[in-house]
Amino acid sequence: MKIEEADFIAEASATEYAIKNFETTLADLKKKPAQVLQPMCDFIEAGINSDKISSAELFLPKSDITIKLQMSIINLPLEYAKNINKIMVGDGVVPVNVYMIIASTIH
């Protein structure tokens, strides 16, 4: 999938992309990672096939962990779309890749 850089930044900045939330436990993720992660991959694949920016977000509430699969033009979370605009300027049509982001609130 490819997208015009300016269009990507506009959609990502306005949060005009598909977001699907999932939830599991750390134990289930450890026991059956492929089964737990497959729905996220399917959602992202559907986004790619329909040329729509997408973000699949898996929450592990008791572990305070979030795993995201996001489509982007640069390895930076979609939440920072305005910063993408500072890094890429006038590159025209660019490829969209899928990135994994793992975050935790545990210090």
PDB file of C-alpha atoms in Angstrom:
ATOM      1  CA  MET A   1       0.000   0.000   0.000  1.00  0.00           C
ATOM      2  CA  LYS A   2       1.150   3.514  -0.787  1.00  0.00           C
ATOM      3  CA  ILE A   3      -0.271   6.880   0.203  1.00  0.00           C
ATOM      4  CA  GLU A   4       0.379  10.537  -0.433  1.00  0.00           C
ATOM      5  CA  GLU A   5       2.421  11.799   2.531  1.00  0.00           C
ATOM      6  CA  ALA A   6       0.170  14.832   3.116  1.00  0.00           C
ATOM      7  CA  ASP A   7      -2.960  12.642   3.068  1.00  0.00           C
ATOM      8  CA  PHE A   8      -1.446  10.254   5.596  1.00  0.00           C
ATOM      9  CA  ILE A   9      -0.505  13.066   7.974  1.00  0.00           C
ATOM     10  CA  ALA A  10      -3.958  14.651   7.675  1.00  0.00           C
ATOM     11  CA  GLU A  11      -5.764  11.351   8.369  1.00  0.00           C
ATOM     12  CA  ALA A  12      -3.455  10.344  11.216  1.00  0.00           C
ATOM     13  CA  SER A  13      -3.540  13.803  12.843  1.00  0.00           C
ATOM     14  CA  ALA A  14      -7.352  13.851  12.761  1.00  0.00           C
ATOM     15  CA  THR A  15      -7.519  10.226  13.966  1.00  0.00           C
ATOM     16  CA  GLU A  16      -9.439   9.379  10.795  1.00  0.00           C
ATOM     17  CA  TYR A  17      -8.188   5.820  10.696  1.00  0.00           C
ATOM     18  CA  ALA A  18      -9.664   2.512  11.759  1.00  0.00           C
ATOM     19  CA  ILE A  19      -8.920   1.429  15.323  1.00  0.00           C
ATOM     20  CA  LYS A  20      -9.887  -1.938  16.748  1.00  0.00           C
ATOM     21  CA  ASN A  21      -9.299  -2.842  20.377  1.00  0.00           C
ATOM     22  CA  PHE A  22      -8.614  -6.324  21.688  1.00  0.00           C
ATOM     23  CA  GLU A  23      -8.050  -7.587  25.216  1.00  0.00           C
ATOM     24  CA  THR A  24      -6.355 -10.631  26.712  1.00  0.00           C
ATOM     25  CA  THR A  25      -4.306 -11.753  29.672  1.00  0.00           C
ATOM     26  CA  LEU A  26      -0.561 -12.153  29.817  1.00  0.00           C
ATOM     27  CA  ALA A  27      -1.068 -15.850  30.557  1.00  0.00           C
ATOM     28  CA  ASP A  28      -3.127 -16.342  27.381  1.00  0.00           C
ATOM     29  CA  LEU A  29      -0.594 -14.399  25.331  1.00  0.00           C
ATOM     30  CA  LYS A  30       2.183 -16.653  26.635  1.00  0.00           C
ATOM     31  CA  LYS A  31       0.196 -19.892  26.129  1.00  0.00           C
ATOM     32  CA  LYS A  32      -1.149 -19.228  22.661  1.00  0.00           C
ATOM     33  CA  PRO A  33       0.510 -16.171  21.105  1.00  0.00           C
ATOM     34  CA  ALA A  34      -0.466 -16.971  17.515  1.00  0.00           C
ATOM     35  CA  GLN A  35      -4.149 -17.327  18.401  1.00  0.00           C
ATOM     36  CA  VAL A  36      -4.146 -14.129  20.462  1.00  0.00           C
ATOM     37  CA  LEU A  37      -2.300 -12.028  17.873  1.00  0.00           C
ATOM     38  CA  GLN A  38      -4.016 -13.407  14.736  1.00  0.00           C
ATOM     39  CA  PRO A  39      -7.147 -11.211  14.983  1.00  0.00           C
ATOM     40  CA  MET A  40      -4.923  -8.131  15.150  1.00  0.00           C
ATOM     41  CA  CYS A  41      -3.027  -9.265  12.061  1.00  0.00           C
ATOM     42  CA  ASP A  42      -6.285  -9.982  10.237  1.00  0.00           C
ATOM     43  CA  PHE A  43      -7.572  -6.484  11.019  1.00  0.00           C
ATOM     44  CA  ILE A  44      -4.375  -4.856   9.750  1.00  0.00           C
ATOM     45  CA  GLU A  45      -4.409  -7.045   6.637  1.00  0.00           C
ATOM     46  CA  ALA A  46      -7.989  -5.933   5.924  1.00  0.00           C
ATOM     47  CA  GLY A  47      -6.843  -2.326   6.232  1.00  0.00           C
ATOM     48  CA  ILE A  48      -4.015  -2.919   3.786  1.00  0.00           C
ATOM     49  CA  ASN A  49      -6.366  -4.645   1.330  1.00  0.00           C
ATOM     50  CA  SER A  50      -8.810  -1.726   1.478  1.00  0.00           C
ATOM     51  CA  ASP A  51      -6.118   1.016   1.459  1.00  0.00           C
ATOM     52  CA  LYS A  52      -7.183   2.298   4.886  1.00  0.00           C
ATOM     53  CA  ILE A  53      -4.803   3.286   7.660  1.00  0.00           C
ATOM     54  CA  SER A  54      -5.445   1.016  10.638  1.00  0.00           C
ATOM     55  CA  SER A  55      -4.362   0.416  14.218  1.00  0.00           C
ATOM     56  CA  ALA A  56      -4.976  -2.818  16.133  1.00  0.00           C
ATOM     57  CA  GLU A  57      -4.511  -2.419  19.894  1.00  0.00           C
ATOM     58  CA  LEU A  58      -4.216  -5.315  22.341  1.00  0.00           C
ATOM     59  CA  PHE A  59      -4.632  -4.477  26.023  1.00  0.00           C
ATOM     60  CA  LEU A  60      -3.387  -6.664  28.865  1.00  0.00           C
ATOM     61  CA  PRO A  61      -5.102  -4.811  31.729  1.00  0.00           C
ATOM     62  CA  LYS A  62      -3.691  -6.688  34.721  1.00  0.00           C
ATOM     63  CA  SER A  63      -0.186  -6.361  33.299  1.00  0.00           C
ATOM     64  CA  ASP A  64      -0.518  -2.701  32.217  1.00  0.00           C
ATOM     65  CA  ILE A  65       0.827  -3.617  28.781  1.00  0.00           C
ATOM     66  CA  THR A  66      -0.422  -2.482  25.386  1.00  0.00           C
ATOM     67  CA  ILE A  67       0.660  -4.035  22.099  1.00  0.00           C
ATOM     68  CA  LYS A  68      -0.191  -2.140  18.935  1.00  0.00           C
ATOM     69  CA  LEU A  69       0.119  -2.997  15.275  1.00  0.00           C
ATOM     70  CA  GLN A  70      -0.074   0.230  13.326  1.00  0.00           C
ATOM     71  CA  MET A  71       0.214   1.191   9.705  1.00  0.00           C
ATOM     72  CA  SER A  72       2.462   4.189   9.173  1.00  0.00           C
ATOM     73  CA  ILE A  73       4.856   5.834   6.759  1.00  0.00           C
ATOM     74  CA  ILE A  74       7.573   6.063   9.421  1.00  0.00           C
ATOM     75  CA  ASN A  75       8.453   4.092  12.547  1.00  0.00           C
ATOM     76  CA  LEU A  76       6.623   6.424  14.913  1.00  0.00           C
ATOM     77  CA  PRO A  77       3.276   5.823  16.667  1.00  0.00           C
ATOM     78  CA  LEU A  78       0.248   7.347  14.967  1.00  0.00           C
ATOM     79  CA  GLU A  79      -0.318   9.448  18.077  1.00  0.00           C
ATOM     80  CA  TYR A  80       2.711  11.490  16.960  1.00  0.00           C
ATOM     81  CA  ALA A  81       1.446  12.219  13.449  1.00  0.00           C
ATOM     82  CA  LYS A  82       2.225  15.914  13.764  1.00  0.00           C
ATOM     83  CA  ASN A  83       5.865  15.029  14.416  1.00  0.00           C
ATOM     84  CA  ILE A  84       5.915  12.881  11.285  1.00  0.00           C
ATOM     85  CA  ASN A  85       5.172  16.073   9.399  1.00  0.00           C
ATOM     86  CA  LYS A  86       8.386  17.569  10.805  1.00  0.00           C
ATOM     87  CA  ILE A  87      10.495  14.593   9.700  1.00  0.00           C
ATOM     88  CA  MET A  88       9.085  13.954   6.222  1.00  0.00           C
ATOM     89  CA  VAL A  89       8.460  16.985   4.081  1.00  0.00           C
ATOM     90  CA  GLY A  90       7.216  16.761   0.524  1.00  0.00           C
ATOM     91  CA  ASP A  91       8.147  13.133  -0.156  1.00  0.00           C
ATOM     92  CA  GLY A  92       5.001  12.596  -2.256  1.00  0.00           C
ATOM     93  CA  VAL A  93       3.629   9.066  -2.504  1.00  0.00           C
ATOM     94  CA  VAL A  94       5.290   6.848   0.091  1.00  0.00           C
ATOM     95  CA  PRO A  95       4.934   3.199   1.147  1.00  0.00           C
ATOM     96  CA  VAL A  96       2.928   2.317   4.241  1.00  0.00           C
ATOM     97  CA  ASN A  97       4.494  -0.227   6.589  1.00  0.00           C
ATOM     98  CA  VAL A  98       3.238  -2.081   9.653  1.00  0.00           C
ATOM     99  CA  TYR A  99       4.986  -1.409  12.951  1.00  0.00           C
ATOM    100  CA  MET A 100       4.618  -3.031  16.371  1.00  0.00           C
ATOM    101  CA  ILE A 101       4.597  -0.846  19.447  1.00  0.00           C
ATOM    102  CA  ILE A 102       4.760  -2.325  22.943  1.00  0.00           C
ATOM    103  CA  ALA A 103       4.128   0.024  25.841  1.00  0.00           C
ATOM    104  CA  SER A 104       3.797  -0.361  29.583  1.00  0.00           C
ATOM    105  CA  THR A 105       2.887   2.006  32.367  1.00  0.00           C
ATOM    106  CA  ILE A 106       4.987   0.007  34.833  1.00  0.00           C
ATOM    107  CA  HIS A 107       8.036   1.947  35.977  1.00  0.00           C
TER     108      HIS A 107
END
